[in-house]
mmCIF file with all atom_site columns, C-alpha atoms in Angstrom:
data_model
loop_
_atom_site.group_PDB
_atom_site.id
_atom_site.type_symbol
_atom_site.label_atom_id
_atom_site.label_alt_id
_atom_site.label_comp_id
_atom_site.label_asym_id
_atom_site.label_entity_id
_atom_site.label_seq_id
_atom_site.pdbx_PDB_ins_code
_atom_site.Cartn_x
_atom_site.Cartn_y
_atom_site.Cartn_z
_atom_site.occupancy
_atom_site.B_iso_or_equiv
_atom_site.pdbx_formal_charge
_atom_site.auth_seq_id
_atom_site.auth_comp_id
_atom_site.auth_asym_id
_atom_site.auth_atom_id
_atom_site.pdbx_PDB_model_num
ATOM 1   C CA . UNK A 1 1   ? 32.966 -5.243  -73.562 1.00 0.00 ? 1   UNK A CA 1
ATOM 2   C CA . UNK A 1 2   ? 33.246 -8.002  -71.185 1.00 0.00 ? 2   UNK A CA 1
ATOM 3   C CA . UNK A 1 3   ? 36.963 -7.480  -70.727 1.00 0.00 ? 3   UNK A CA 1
ATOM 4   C CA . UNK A 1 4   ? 36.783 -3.718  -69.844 1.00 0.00 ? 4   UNK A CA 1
ATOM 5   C CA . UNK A 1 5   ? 34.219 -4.558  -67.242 1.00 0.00 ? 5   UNK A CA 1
ATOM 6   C CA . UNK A 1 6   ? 36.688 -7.863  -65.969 1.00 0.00 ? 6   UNK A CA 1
ATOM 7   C CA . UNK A 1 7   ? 39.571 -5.488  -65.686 1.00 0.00 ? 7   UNK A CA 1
ATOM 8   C CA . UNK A 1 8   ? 37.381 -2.604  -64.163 1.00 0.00 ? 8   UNK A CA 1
ATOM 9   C CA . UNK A 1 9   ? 36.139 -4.482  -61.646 1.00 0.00 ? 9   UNK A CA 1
ATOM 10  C CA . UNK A 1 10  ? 39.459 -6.630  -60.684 1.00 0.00 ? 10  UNK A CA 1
ATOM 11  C CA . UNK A 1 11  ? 41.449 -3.351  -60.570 1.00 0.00 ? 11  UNK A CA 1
ATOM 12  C CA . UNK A 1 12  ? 38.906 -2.324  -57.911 1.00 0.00 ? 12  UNK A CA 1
ATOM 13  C CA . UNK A 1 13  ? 39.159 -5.092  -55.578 1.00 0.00 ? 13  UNK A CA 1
ATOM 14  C CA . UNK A 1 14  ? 41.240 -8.220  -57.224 1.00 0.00 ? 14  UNK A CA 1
ATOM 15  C CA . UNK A 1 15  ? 38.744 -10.693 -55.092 1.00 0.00 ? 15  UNK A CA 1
ATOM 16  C CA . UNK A 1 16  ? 35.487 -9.761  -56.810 1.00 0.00 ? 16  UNK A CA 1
ATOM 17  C CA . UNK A 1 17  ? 34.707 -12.758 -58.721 1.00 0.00 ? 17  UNK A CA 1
ATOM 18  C CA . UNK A 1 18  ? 32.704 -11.995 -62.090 1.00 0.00 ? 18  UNK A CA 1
ATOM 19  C CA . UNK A 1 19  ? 29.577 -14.790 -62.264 1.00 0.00 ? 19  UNK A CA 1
ATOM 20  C CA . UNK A 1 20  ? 28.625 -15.299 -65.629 1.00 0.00 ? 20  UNK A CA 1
ATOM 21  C CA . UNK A 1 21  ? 24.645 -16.555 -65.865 1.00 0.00 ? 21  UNK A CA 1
ATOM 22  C CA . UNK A 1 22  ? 23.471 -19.286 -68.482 1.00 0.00 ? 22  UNK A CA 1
ATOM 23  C CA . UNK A 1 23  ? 20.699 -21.791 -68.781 1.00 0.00 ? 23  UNK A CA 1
ATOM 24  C CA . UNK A 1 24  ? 21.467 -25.027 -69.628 1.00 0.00 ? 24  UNK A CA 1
ATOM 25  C CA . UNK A 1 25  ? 19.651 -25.157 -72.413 1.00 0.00 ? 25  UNK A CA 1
ATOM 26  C CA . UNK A 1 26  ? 22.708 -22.777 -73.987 1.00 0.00 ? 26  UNK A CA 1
ATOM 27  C CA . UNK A 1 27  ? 25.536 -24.360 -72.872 1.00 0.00 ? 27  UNK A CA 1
ATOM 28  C CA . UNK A 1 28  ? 27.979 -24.433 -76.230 1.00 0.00 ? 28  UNK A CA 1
ATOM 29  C CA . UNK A 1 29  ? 31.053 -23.161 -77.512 1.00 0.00 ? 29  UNK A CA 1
ATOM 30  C CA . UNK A 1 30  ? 30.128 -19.778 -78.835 1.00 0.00 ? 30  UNK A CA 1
ATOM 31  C CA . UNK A 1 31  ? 30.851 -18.600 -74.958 1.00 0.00 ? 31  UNK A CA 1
ATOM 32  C CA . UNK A 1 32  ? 34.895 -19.751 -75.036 1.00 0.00 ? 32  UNK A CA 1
ATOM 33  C CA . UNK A 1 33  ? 36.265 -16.180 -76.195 1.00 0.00 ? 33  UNK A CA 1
ATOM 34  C CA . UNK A 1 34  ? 34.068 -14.633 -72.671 1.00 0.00 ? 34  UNK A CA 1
ATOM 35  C CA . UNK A 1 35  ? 36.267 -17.132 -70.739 1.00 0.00 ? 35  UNK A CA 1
ATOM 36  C CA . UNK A 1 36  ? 39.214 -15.444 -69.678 1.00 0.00 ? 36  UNK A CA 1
ATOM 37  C CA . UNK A 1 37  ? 37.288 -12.867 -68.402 1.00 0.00 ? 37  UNK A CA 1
ATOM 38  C CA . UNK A 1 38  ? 34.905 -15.169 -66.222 1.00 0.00 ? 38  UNK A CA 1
ATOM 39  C CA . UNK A 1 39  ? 35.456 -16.463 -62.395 1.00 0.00 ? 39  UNK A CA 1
ATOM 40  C CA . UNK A 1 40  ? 32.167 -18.421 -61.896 1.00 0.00 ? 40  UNK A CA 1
ATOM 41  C CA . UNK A 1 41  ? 29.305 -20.019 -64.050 1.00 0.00 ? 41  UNK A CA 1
ATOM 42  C CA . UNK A 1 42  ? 26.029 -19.568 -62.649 1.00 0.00 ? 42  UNK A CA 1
ATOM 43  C CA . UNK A 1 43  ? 24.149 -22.431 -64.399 1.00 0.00 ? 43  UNK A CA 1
ATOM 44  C CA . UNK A 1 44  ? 20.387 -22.337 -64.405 1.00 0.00 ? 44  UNK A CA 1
ATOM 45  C CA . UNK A 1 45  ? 17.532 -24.935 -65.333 1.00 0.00 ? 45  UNK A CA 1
ATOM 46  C CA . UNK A 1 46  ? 14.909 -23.241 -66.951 1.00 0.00 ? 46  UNK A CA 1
ATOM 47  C CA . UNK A 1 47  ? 12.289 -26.470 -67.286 1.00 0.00 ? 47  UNK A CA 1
ATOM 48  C CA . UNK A 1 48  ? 11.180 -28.739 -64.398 1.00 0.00 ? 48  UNK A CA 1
ATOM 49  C CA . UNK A 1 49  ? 10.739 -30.705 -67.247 1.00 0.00 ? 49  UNK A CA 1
ATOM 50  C CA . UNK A 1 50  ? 14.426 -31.275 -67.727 1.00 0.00 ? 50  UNK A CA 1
ATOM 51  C CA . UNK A 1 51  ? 15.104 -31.102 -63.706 1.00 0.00 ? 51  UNK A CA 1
ATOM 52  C CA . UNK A 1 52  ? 16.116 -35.229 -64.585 1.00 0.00 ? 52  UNK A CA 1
ATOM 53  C CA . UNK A 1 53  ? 19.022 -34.410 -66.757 1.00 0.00 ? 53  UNK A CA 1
ATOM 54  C CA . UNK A 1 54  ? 20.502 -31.790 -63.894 1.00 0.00 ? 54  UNK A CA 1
ATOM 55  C CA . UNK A 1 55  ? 23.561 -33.871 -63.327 1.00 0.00 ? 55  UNK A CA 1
ATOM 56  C CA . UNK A 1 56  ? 24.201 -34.415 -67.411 1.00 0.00 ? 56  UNK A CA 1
ATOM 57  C CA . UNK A 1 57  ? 24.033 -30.186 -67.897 1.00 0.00 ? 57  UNK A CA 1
ATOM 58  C CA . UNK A 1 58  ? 26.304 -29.887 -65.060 1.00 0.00 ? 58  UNK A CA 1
ATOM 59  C CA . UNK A 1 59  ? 29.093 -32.120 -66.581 1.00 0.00 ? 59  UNK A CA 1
ATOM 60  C CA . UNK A 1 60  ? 28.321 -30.448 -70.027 1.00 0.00 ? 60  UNK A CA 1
ATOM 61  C CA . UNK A 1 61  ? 28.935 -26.998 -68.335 1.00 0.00 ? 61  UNK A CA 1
ATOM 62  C CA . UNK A 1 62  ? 32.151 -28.118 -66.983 1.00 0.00 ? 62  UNK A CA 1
ATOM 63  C CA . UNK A 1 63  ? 33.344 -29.243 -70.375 1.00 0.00 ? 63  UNK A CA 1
ATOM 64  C CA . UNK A 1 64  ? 32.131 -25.980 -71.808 1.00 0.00 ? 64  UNK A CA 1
ATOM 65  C CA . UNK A 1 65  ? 33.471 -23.663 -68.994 1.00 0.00 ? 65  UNK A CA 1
ATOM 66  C CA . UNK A 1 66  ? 36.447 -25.929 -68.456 1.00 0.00 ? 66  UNK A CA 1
ATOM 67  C CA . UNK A 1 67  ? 37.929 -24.929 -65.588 1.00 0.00 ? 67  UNK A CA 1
ATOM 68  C CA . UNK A 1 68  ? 35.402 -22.372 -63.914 1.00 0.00 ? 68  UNK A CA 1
ATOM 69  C CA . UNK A 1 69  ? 33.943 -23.456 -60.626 1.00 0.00 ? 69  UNK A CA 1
ATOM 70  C CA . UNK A 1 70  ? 29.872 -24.154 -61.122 1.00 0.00 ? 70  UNK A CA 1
ATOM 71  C CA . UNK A 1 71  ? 27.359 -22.362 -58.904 1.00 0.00 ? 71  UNK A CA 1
ATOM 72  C CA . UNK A 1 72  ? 23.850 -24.594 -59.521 1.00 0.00 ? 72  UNK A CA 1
ATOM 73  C CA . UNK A 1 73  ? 20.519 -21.989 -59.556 1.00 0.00 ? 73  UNK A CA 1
ATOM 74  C CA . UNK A 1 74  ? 17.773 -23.976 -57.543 1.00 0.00 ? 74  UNK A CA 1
ATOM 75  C CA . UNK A 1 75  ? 14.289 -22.191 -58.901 1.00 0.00 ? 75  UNK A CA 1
ATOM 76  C CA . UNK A 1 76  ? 11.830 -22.138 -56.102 1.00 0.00 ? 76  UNK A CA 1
ATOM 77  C CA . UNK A 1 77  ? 8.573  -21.804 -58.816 1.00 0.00 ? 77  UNK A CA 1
ATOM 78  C CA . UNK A 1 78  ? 7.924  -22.001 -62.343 1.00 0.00 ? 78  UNK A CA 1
ATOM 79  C CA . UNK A 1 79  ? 8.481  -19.008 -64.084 1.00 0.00 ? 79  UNK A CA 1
ATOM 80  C CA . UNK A 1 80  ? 7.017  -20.544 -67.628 1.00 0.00 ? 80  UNK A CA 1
ATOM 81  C CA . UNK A 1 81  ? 4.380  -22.326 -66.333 1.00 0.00 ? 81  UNK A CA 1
ATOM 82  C CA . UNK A 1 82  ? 1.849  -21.124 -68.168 1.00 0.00 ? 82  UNK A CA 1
ATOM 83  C CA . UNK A 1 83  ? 0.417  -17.624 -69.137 1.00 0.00 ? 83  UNK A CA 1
ATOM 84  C CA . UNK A 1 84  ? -3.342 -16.452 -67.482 1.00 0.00 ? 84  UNK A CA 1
ATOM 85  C CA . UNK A 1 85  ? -6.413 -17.003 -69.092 1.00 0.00 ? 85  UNK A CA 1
ATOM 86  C CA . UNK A 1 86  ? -8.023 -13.180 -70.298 1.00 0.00 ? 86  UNK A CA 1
ATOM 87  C CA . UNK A 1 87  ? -9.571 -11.676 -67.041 1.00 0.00 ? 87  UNK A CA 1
ATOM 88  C CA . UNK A 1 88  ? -7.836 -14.021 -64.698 1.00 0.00 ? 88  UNK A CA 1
ATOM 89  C CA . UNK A 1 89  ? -5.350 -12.005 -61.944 1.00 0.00 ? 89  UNK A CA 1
ATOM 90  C CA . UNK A 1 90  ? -2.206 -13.315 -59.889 1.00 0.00 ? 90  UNK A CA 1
ATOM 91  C CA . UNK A 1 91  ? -3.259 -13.468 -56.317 1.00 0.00 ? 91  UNK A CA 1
ATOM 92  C CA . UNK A 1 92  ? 0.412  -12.030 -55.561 1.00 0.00 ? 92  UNK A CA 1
ATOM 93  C CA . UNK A 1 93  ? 2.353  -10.798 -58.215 1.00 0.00 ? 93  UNK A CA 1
ATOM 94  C CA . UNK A 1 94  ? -0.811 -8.477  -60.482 1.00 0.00 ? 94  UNK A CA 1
ATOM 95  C CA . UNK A 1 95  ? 0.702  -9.044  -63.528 1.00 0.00 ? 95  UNK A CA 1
ATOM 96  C CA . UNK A 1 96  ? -1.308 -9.232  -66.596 1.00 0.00 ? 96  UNK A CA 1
ATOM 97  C CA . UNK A 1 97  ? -0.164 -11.880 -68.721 1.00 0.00 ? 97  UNK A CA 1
ATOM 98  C CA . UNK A 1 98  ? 1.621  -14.292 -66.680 1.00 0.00 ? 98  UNK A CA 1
ATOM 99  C CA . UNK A 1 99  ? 1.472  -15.553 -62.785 1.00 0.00 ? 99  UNK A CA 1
ATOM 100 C CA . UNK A 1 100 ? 4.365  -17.181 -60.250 1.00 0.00 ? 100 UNK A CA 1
ATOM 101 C CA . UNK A 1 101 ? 3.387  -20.523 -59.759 1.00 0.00 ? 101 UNK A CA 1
ATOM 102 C CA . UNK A 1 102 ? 5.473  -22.500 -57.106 1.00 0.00 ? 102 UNK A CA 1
ATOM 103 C CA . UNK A 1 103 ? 7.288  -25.801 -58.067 1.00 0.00 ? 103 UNK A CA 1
ATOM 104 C CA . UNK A 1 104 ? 5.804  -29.027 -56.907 1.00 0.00 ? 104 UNK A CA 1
ATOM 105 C CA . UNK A 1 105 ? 7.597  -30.663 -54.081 1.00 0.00 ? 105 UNK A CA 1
ATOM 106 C CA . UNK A 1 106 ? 8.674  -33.615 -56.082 1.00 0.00 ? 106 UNK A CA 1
ATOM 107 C CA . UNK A 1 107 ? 10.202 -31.122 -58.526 1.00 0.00 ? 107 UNK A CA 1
ATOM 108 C CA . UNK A 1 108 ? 11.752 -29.108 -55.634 1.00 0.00 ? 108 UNK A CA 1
ATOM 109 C CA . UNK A 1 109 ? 13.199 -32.578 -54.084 1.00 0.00 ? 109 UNK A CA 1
ATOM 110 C CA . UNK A 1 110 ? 14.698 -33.794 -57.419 1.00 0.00 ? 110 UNK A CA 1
ATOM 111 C CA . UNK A 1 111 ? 16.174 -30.648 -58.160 1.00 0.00 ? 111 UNK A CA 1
ATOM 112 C CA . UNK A 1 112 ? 17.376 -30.210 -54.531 1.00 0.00 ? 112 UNK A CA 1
ATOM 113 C CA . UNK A 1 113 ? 18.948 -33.382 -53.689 1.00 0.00 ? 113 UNK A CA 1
ATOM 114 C CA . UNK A 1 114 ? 20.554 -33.701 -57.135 1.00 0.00 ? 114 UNK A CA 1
ATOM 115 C CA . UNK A 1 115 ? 22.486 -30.067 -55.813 1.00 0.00 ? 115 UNK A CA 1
ATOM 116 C CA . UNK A 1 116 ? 23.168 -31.536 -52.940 1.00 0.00 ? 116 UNK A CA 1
ATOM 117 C CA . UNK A 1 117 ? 24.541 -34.687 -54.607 1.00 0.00 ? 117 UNK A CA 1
ATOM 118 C CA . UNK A 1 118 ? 27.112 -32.711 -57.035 1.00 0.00 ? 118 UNK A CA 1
ATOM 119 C CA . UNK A 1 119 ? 28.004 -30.484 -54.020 1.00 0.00 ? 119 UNK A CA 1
ATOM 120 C CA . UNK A 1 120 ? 29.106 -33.532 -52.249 1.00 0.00 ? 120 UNK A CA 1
ATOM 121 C CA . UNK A 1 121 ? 30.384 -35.358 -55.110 1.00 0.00 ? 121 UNK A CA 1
ATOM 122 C CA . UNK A 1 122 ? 32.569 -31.699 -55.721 1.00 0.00 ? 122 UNK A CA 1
ATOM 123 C CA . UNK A 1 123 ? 30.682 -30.975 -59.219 1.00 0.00 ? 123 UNK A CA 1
ATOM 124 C CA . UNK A 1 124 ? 29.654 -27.673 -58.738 1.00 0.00 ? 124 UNK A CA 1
ATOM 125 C CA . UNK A 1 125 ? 30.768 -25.212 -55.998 1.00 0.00 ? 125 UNK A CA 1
ATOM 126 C CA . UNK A 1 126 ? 27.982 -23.771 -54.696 1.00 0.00 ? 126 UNK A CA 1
ATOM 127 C CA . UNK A 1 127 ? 24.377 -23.368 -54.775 1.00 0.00 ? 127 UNK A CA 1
ATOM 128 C CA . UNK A 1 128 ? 21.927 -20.150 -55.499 1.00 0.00 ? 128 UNK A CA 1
ATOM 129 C CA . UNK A 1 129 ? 18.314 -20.156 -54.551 1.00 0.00 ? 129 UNK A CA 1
ATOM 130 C CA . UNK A 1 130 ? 15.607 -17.703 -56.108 1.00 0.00 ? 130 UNK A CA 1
ATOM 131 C CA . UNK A 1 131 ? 14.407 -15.865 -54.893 1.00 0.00 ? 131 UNK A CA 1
ATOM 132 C CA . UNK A 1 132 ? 14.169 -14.889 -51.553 1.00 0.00 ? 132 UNK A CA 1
ATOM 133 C CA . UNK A 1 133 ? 11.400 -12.258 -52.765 1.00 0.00 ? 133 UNK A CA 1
ATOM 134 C CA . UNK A 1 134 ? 9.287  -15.224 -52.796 1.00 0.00 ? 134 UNK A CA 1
ATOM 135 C CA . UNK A 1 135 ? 9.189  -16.368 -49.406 1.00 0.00 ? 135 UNK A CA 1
ATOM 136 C CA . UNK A 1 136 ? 6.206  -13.929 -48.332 1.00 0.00 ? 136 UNK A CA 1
ATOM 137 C CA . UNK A 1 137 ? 4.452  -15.417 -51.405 1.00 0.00 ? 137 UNK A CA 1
ATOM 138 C CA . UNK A 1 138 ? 4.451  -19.227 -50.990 1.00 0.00 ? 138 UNK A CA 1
ATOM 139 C CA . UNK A 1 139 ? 5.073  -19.955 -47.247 1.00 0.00 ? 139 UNK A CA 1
ATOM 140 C CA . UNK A 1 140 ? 4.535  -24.149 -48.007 1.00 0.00 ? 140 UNK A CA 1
ATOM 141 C CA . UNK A 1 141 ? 7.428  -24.216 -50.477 1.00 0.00 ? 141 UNK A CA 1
ATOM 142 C CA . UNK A 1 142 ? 10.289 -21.703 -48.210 1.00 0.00 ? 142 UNK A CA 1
ATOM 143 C CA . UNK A 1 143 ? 9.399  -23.919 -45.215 1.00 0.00 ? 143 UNK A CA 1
ATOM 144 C CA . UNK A 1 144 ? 9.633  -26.833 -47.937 1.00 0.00 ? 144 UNK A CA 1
ATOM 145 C CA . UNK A 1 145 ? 13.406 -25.470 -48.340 1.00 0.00 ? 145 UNK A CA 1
ATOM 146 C CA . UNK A 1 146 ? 13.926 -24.549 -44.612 1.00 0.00 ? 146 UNK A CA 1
ATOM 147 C CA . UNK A 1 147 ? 13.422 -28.312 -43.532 1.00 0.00 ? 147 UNK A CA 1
ATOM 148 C CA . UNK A 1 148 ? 15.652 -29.814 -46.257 1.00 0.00 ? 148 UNK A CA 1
ATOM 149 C CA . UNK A 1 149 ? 18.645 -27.316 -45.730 1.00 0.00 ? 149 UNK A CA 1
ATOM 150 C CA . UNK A 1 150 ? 18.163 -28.217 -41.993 1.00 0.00 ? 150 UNK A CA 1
ATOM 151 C CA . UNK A 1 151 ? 18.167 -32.159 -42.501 1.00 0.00 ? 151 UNK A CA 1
ATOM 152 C CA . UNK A 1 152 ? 21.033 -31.898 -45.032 1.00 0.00 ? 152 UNK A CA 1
ATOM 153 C CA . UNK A 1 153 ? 23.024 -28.734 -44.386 1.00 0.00 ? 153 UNK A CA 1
ATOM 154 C CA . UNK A 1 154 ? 23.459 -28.672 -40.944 1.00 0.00 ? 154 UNK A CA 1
#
């Protein structure tokens, strides 16, 4: 259980922090018992859809997670975007029944300076990007992320 592997790992080395991953499309109260035994949320928009309401999940995870410092996922493509037609292959990943397909740039710019935004305004703590895997595979998009982390970041 969840607190066998909290007090594993903190008798081990008392600074490992465990991350606990959700989408914000979960985000209710049927995770409170898990958080004693939680350092960090790892919060996660699955839709570019819903890349608008960024800032509203984020203060809905801190009122869930009271407490717990927020670590924003920035996706770099769009892992639902849509499965392949029969016969049709992914150019770089071969699989079968679905392909990578990057975000848009106005998707990666919302969902990027909204992250940047709650860093600076202190409502999350950090930021993840995924994957790096996927820099060989869509060149446009890491330099994309390059340039902005260099204009804003530096």
């Amino acid at each position: 259980d969840l607190k066998e592997i909290h007090d594993a790992l903190k008798a081990e080395n008392p600074t490992l922090e465990l991350r606990w991953m959700n989408f914000t499309n979960d985000l209710d109260e049927k995770w409170s018992d898990y958080l004693p035994y939680v350092d960090v949320i790892s919060l996660w928009e699955p839709s570019p859809d819903n890349l608008e309401n960024l800032e509203e999940s984020v203060d809905r995870c801190a009122r869930v997670f009271a407490g717990k410092p927020i670590v924003l996922g920035l996706f770099l493509v769009n892992y639902w975007a849509r499965r392949m037609k029969p016969g049709e292959t992914d150019k770089w990943q071969q699989h079968v029944d679905w392909a990578l397909r990057p975000l848009a740039e106005d998707e990666l710019q919302s969902q990027f300076e909204t992250a940047a935004r709650l860093l600076d305004g202190g409502k999350i703590a950090g930021i993840s990007i995924l994957a790096e895997a996927l820099v060989d595979k869509f060149p446009e998009t890491a330099e994309w992320v390059r340039a902005f982390l260099k204009k804003n970041c530096a």
